[in-house]
Each structure stands twice: as structure tokens, then as C-alpha cells.
CSV table of C-alpha atoms in Angstrom, one decimal:
chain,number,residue,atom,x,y,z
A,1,UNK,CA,59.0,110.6,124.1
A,2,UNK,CA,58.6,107.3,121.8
A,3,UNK,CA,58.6,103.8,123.9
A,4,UNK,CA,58.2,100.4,122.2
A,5,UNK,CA,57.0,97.8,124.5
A,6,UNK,CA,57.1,94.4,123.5
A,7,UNK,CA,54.5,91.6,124.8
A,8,UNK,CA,53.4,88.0,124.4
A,9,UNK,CA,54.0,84.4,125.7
A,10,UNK,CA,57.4,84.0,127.1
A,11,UNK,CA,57.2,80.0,126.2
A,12,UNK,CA,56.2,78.2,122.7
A,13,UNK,CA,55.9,74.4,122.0
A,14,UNK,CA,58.0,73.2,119.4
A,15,UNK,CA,56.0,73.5,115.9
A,16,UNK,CA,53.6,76.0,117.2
A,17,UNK,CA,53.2,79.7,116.4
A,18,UNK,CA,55.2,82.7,118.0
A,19,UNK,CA,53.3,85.6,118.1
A,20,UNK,CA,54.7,88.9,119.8
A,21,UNK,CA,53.0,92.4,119.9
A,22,UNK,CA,54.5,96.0,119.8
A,23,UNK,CA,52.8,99.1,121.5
A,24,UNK,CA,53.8,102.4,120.5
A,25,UNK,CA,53.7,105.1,123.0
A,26,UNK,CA,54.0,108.8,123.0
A,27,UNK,CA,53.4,108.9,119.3
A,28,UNK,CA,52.0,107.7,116.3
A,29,UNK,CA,53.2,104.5,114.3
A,30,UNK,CA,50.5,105.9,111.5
A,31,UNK,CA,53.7,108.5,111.1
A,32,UNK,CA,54.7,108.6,107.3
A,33,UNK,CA,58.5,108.8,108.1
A,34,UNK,CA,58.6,105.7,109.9
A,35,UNK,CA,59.4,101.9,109.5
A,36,UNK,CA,58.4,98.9,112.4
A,37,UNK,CA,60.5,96.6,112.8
A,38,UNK,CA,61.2,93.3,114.7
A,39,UNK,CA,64.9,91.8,115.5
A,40,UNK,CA,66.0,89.0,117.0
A,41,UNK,CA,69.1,87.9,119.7
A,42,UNK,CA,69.4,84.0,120.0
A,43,UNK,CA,71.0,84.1,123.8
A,44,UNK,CA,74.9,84.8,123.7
A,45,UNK,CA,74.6,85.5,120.3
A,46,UNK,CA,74.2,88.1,117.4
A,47,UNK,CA,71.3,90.2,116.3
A,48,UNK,CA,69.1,89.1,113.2
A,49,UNK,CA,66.7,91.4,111.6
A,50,UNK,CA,63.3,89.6,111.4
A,51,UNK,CA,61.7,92.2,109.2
A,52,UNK,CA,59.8,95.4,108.5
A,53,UNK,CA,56.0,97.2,108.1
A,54,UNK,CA,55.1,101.1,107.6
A,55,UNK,CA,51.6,101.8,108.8
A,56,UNK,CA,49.9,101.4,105.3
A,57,UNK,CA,50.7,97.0,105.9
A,58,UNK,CA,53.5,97.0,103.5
A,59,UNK,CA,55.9,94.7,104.3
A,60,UNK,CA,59.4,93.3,103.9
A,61,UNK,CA,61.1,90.5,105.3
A,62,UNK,CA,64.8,88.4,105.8
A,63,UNK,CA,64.4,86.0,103.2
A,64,UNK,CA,65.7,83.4,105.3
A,65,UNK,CA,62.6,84.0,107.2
A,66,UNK,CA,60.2,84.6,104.9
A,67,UNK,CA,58.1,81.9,104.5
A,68,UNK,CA,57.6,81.6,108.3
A,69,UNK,CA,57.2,85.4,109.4
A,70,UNK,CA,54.1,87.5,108.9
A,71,UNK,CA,54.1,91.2,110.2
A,72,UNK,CA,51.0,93.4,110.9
A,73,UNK,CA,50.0,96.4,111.8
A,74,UNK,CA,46.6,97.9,113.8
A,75,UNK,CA,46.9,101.9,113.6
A,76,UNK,CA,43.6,101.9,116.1
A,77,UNK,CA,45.3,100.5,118.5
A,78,UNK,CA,49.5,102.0,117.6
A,79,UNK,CA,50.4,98.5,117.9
A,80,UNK,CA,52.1,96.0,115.3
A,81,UNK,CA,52.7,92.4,115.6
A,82,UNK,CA,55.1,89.5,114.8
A,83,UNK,CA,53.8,86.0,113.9
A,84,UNK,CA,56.4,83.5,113.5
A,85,UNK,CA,55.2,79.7,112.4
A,86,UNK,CA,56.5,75.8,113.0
A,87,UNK,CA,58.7,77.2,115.5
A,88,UNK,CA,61.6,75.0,116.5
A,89,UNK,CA,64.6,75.5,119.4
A,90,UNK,CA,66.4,77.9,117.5
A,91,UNK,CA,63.9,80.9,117.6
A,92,UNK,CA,64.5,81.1,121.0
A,93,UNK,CA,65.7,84.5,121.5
A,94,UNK,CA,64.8,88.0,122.7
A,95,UNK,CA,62.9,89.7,120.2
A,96,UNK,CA,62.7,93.3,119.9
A,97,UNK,CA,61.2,95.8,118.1
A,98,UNK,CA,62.2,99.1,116.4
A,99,UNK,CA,61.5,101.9,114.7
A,100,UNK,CA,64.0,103.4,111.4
A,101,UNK,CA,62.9,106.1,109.3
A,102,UNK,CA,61.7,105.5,105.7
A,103,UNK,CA,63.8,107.3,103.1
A,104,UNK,CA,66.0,104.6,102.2
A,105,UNK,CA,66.8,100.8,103.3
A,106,UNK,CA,70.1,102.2,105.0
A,107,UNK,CA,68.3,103.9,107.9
A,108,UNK,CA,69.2,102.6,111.1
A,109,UNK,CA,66.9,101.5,114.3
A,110,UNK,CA,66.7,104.8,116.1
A,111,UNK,CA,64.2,103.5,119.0
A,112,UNK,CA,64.3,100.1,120.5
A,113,UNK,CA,61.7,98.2,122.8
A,114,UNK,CA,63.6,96.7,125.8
A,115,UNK,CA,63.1,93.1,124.3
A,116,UNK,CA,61.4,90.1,125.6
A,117,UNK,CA,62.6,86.8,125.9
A,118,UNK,CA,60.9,84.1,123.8
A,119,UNK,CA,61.8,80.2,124.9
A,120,UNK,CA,60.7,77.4,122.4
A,121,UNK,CA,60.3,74.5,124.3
A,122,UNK,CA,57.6,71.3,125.4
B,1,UNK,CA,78.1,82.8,110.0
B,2,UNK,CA,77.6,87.0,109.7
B,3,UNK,CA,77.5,88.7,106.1
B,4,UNK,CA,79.3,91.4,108.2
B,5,UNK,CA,82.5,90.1,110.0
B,6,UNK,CA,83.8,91.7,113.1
B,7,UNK,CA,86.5,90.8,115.9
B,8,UNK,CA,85.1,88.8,118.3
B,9,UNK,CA,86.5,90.9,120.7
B,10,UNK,CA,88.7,93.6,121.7
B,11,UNK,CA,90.5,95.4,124.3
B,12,UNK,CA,92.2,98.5,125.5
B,13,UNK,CA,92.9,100.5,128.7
B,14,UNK,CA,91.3,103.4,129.5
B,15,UNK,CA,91.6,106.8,128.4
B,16,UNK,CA,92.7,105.1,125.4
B,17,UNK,CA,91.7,104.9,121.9
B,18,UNK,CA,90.2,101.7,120.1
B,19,UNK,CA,89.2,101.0,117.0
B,20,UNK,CA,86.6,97.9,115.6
B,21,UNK,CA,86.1,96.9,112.1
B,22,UNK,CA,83.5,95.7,110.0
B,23,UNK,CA,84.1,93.9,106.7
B,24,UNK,CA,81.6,93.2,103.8
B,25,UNK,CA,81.6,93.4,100.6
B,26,UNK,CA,80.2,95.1,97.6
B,27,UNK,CA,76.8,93.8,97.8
B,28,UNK,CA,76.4,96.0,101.6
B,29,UNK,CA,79.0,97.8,103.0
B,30,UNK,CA,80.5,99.0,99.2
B,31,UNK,CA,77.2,100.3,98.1
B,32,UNK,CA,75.2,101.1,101.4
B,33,UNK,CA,76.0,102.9,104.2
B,34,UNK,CA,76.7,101.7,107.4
B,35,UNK,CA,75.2,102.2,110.7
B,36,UNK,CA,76.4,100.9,114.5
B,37,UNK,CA,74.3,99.9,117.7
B,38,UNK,CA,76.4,99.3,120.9
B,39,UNK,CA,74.4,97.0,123.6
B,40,UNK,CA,75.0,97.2,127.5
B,41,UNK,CA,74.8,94.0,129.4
B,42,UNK,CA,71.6,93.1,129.3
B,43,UNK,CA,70.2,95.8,127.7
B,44,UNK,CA,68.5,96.7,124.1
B,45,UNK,CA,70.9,98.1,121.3
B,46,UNK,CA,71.4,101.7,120.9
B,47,UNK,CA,72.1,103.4,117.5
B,48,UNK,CA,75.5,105.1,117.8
B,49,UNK,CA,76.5,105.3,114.7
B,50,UNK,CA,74.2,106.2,110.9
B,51,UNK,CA,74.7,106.5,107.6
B,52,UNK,CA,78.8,106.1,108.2
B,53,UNK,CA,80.1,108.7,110.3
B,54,UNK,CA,76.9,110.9,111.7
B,55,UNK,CA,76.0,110.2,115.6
B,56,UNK,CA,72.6,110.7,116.8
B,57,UNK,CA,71.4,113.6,119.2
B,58,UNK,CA,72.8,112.3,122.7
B,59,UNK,CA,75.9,110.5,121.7
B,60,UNK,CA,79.3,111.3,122.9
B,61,UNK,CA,81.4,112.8,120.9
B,62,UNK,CA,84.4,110.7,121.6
B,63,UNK,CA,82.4,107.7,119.8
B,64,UNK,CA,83.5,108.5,115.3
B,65,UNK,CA,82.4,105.8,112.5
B,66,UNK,CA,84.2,105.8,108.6
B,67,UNK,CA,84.2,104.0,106.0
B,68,UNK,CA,86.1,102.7,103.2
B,69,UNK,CA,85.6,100.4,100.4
B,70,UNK,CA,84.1,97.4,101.6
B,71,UNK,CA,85.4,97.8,105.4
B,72,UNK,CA,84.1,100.2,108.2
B,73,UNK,CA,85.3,101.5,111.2
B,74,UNK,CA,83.8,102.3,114.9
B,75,UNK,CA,87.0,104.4,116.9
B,76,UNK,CA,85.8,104.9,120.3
B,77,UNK,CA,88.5,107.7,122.1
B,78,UNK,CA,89.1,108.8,125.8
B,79,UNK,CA,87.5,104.9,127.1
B,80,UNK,CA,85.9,104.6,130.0
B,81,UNK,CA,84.4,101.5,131.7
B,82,UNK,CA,81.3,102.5,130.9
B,83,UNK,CA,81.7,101.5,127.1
B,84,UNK,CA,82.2,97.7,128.7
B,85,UNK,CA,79.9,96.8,125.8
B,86,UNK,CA,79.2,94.8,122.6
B,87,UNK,CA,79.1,96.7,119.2
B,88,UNK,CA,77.5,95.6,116.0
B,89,UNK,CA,77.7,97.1,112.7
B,90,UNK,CA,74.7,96.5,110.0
B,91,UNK,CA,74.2,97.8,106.6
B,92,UNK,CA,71.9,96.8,103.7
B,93,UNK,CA,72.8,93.8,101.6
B,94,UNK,CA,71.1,94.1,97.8
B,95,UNK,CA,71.6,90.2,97.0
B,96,UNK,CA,70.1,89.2,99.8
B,97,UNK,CA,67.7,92.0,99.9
B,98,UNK,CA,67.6,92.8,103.7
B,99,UNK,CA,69.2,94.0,106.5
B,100,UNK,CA,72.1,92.1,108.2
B,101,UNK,CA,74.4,92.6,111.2
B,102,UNK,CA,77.4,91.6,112.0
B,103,UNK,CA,78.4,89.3,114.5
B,104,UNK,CA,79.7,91.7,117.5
B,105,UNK,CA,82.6,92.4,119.0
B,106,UNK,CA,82.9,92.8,123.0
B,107,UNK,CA,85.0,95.6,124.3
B,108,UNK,CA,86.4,94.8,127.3
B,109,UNK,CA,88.0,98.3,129.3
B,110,UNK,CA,91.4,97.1,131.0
């Protein structure tokens, strides 16, 4: 069955780059019905969606985000990634990723990874 | 502050029924359907809940979403201390142009 497995640093300096990876297992993420996404939980609080990619690199993002997110996508290698710039103390959070299904921009996150923690800090 | 505002929290005893609402407003709940994750301690988010009212293969039965106007319901029937969890509700938002969440609400089983 599908697993999404999250990886990267567990600690990033203030002002520095966050960047995360997401390997898909057990099937394809070159799948045309399918949407990868990332979504954050700041600890005690609520979930944020980050944003968005289908295997062909198109994108969208939370606008409040925007200008600091890039997502990507490596069909070789079923994995996609989350870059997230001038980091400061509040993108600390567990980040996890997701799959939803394509049709529309009300399908839900069907498959979750099991998250990884992410602490910005000097 | 959430687009989407749920209780903080809520309560019930088992074999009891509870309900948690989600209000919006026309922009995402009115025109966009609704769908609700519930999250163990310590654990990633599950879908429970799409497009309204349909559960997923795998989900209990006793677990019903619905939706009117701008507000949506989760009613979870027959509790048991295993649905000790938080449960969010999210939906697409067109003026903002992405998915939000709301803030959660903690069910705490008597």
C-alpha cells in the first residue's frame, strides 16, 4: 500500500533554508489522479497547508507562503520536496506530507507521511 | 486566527453522541465542500470525513459529517475512548485561493 515518508534536517538557523523531502512508496507519484502535498503543525497548534505539486511540476501554493515556498517534484526517484526560505522561529513545526486526488480543489488528504519535526533555531 | 472556527474543545461520556461544528463563510464552506481529519496524540491526521458527508473505506460507521449553509458538522455516535482525539475540518477558500483548516477541537471521552 502507499507510504509517504518525510526526511531532512531536524534543525535550521534562523534566516536559512528549510528543505524537506517526500518518498513515495508502493506506488507511483507520476499517477495522473494525484496531488502532493506538504502541511504544517506549529507544536500545540493547528494544521496549515503549505501547498501543492502533480507530477508534471505544476504548482500551487498558501499565498501567505508564497513568496517563501518552492515545491518540486523528481518522478525518477517518486520523491518531491519542500524548500522553505529566510526561515524564522515560527516555521518550527512538524511538516507532513500528503497525497489528495486531482478532480477538484475540494479533495481531501487521503494518505499522510508520519511527519517530521523541524526546529528553527541557532 | 482560523478561516474555519471550531470549539476549542468538547466533551461527552461514552456511548454517547457528540457533535462539532465548523463555521465559514461563503467564500469556503458555502461554495466548497468540506472534508475532516481527526489526529491521535501524536500521530498524523487521518481523513474521516470528504466531500461533506462520505467516509473513506475503513472508517467507522458511527463517525457522519453534514453540512449546511456556511456551517458543518462532524457527529461522532456510540463514543469510545478511543476517539480521545483532535478533529479539524478544511475546505477550499476561493478569496484566498487555497486550502485552510480550522483550528481543532479536542474531544475529551468522560
Amino acid at each position: 500500500q502507499l507510504q509517504l515518508q518525510e526526511s531532512g534536517p531536524g534543525l535550521v538557523k534562523p534566516s536559512e533554508t528549510l528543505s524537506l523531502t517526500c518518498t513515495v512508496s508502493g506506488g507511483s507519484i507520476s499517477s495522473s489522479s494525484y496531488y502532493w502535498g506538504w502541511i504544517r503543525q506549529p507544536p500545540g497548534k493547528g494544521l496549515e497547508w503549505i501547498g501543492s505539486i502533480y507530477y508534471s511540476g505544476s504548482t500551487y501554493y498558501n499565498p501567505s507562503l508564497k513568496s517563501r515556498v518552492t515545491i518540486s517534484v523528481d518522478t525518477s526517484k517518486n520523491q518531491f520536496s519542500l524548500k522553505l526560505s529566510s526561515v524564522t522561529a515560527a516555521d518550527t513545526a512538524v511538516y507532513y506530507c500528503a497525497r489528495h486526488q486531482a478532480s477538484t480543489v475540494n479533495d481531501a488528504f487521503d494518505i499522510w507521511g508520519q511527519g517530521t519535526m523541524v526546529t528553527v533555531s541557532s | 486566527q482560523s478561516v474555519l472556527t471550531q470549539p476549542p474543545s468538547v466533551s461527552e461520556a461514552p456511548r454517547q453522541r457528540v457533535t462539532i461544528s465548523c463555521s465559514g463563510s461563503s467564500s469556503n464552506i458555502g461554495n466548497n465542500a468540506v472534508n475532516w481529519y481527526q489526529q491521535l496524540p501524536g500521530k498524523a491526521p487521518k481523513l474521516l470525513i470528504y466531500y461533506d458527508d462520505l467516509l473513506p473505506s475503513g472508517v467507522s460507521d458511527r463517525f457522519s459529517g453534514s453540512k449546511s449553509g456556511t456551517s458543518a458538522s462532524l457527529a461522532i455516535s456510540g463514543l469510545q475512548s478511543e476517539d480521545e482525539a483532535d478533529y479539524y475540518c478544511a475546505a477550499w477558500d476561493d478569496s484566498l485561493n487555497g486550502k485552510v483548516f480550522g483550528g481543532g477541537t479536542k474531544l475529551t471521552v468522560l
